[in-house]
Coordinates of C-alpha atoms in Angstrom, one line a residue:
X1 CA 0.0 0.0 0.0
X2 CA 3.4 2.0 0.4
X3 CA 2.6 3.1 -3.5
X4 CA -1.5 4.2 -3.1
X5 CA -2.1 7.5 -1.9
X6 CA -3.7 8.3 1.1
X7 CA -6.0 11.0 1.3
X8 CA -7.3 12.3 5.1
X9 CA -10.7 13.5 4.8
X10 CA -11.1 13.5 8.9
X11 CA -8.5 13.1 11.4
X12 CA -9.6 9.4 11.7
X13 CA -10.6 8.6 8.6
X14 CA -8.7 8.4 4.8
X15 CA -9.3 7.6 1.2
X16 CA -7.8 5.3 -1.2
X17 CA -8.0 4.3 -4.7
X18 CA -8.3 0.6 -5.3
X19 CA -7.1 -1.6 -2.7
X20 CA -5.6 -4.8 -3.2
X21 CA -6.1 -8.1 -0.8
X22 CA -2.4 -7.7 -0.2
X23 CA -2.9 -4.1 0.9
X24 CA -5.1 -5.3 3.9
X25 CA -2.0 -6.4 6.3
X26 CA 0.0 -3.6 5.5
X27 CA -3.6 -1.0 6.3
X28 CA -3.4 -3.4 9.7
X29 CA 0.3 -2.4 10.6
X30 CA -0.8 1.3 9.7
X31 CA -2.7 1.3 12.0
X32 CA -6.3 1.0 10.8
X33 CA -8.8 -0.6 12.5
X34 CA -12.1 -0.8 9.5
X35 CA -11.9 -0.9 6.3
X36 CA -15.0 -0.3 3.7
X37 CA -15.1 -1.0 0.2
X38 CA -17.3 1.3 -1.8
X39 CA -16.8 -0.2 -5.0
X40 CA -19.2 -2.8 -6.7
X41 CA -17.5 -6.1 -7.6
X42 CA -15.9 -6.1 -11.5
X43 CA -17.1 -2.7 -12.4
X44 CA -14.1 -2.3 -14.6
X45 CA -13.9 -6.4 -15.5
X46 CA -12.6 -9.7 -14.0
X47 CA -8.9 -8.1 -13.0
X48 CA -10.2 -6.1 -10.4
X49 CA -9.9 -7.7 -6.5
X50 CA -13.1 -9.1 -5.6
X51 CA -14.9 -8.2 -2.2
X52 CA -15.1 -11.4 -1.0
X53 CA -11.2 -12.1 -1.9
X54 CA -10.3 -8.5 0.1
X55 CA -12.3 -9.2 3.0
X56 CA -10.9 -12.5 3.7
X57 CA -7.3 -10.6 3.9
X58 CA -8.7 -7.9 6.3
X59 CA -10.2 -10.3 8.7
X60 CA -6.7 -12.4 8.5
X61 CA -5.2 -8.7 9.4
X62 CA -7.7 -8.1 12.2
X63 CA -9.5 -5.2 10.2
X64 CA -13.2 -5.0 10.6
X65 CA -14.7 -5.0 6.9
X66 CA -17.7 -3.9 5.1
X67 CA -19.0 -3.7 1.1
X68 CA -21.3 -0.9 0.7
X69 CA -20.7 -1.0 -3.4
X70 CA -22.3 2.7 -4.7
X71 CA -22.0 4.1 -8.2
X72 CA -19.8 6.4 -8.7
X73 CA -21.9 9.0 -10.3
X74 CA -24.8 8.9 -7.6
X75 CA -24.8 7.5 -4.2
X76 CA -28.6 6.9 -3.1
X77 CA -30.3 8.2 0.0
X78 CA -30.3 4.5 1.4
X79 CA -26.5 4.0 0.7
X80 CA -25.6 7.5 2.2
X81 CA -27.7 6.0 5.6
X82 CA -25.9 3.1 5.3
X83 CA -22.5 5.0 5.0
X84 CA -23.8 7.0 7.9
X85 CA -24.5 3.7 9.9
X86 CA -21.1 2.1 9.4
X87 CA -19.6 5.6 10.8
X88 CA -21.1 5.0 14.1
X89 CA -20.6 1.1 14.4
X90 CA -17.2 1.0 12.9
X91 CA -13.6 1.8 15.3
X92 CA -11.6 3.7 13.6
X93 CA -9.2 4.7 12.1
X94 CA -11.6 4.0 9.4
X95 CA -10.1 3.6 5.7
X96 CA -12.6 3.9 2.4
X97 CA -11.5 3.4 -0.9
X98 CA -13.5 2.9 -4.5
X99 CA -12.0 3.2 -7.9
X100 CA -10.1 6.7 -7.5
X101 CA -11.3 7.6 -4.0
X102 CA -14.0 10.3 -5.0
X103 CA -16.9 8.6 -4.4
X104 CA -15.5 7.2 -1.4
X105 CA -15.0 11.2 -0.4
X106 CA -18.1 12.3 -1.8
X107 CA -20.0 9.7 0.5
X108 CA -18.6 10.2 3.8
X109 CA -19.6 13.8 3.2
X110 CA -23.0 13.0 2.3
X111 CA -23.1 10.8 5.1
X112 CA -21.5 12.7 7.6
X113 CA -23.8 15.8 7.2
X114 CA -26.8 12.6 8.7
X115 CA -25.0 12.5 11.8

């Protein structure tokens, strides 16, 4: 994960781009507590990381996990409570990541304006 930016949007929470199943140990040793993918499983084709295959590695880490997949042009009122829930359940330091991190970004702030 040494070679994905990370982006702080809070003081306990960051952005990524696309994280890799490998990335999970190394977002473990960094600290991280959660982890939540916002990106819906081969939305660019078969080469991208699977959910499934990811959240295996950040239970073997010790990282709490959750999907919450969300397009990237338009994140629904029920996925921006649902982003709003997993702020309040999850520890932190919380890491999100999609595609690129923008919807990731654009979500917590949606979702953080709830609470």
């Amino acid at each position: 994960m040494s070679n994905v930016p990370l982006q702080a949007i809070a003081p306990d929470v960051c952005v990524a781009p696309q994280l890799t199943p490998e990335a999970m140990a190394e977002a473990a040793r960094m600290g991280f507590r959660s982890v939540v993918n916002n990106r819906p499983d081969f939305e660019h084709g078969p080469n991208q990381p699977a959910s499934a295959d990811i959240e295996a590695a950040a239970i073997a880490a010790g990282l709490q996990y959750r999907h919450l997949p969300v397009d990237a042009a338009w994140q629904s009122p029920q996925q921006i409570e649902a982003m709003a829930v997993l702020l309040e359940e999850l520890p932190r330091p919380l890491l999100m990541f999609c595609r690129s991190g923008g919807r990731s970004m654009r979500l917590y702030a949606q979702a953080s304006q709830l609470g």
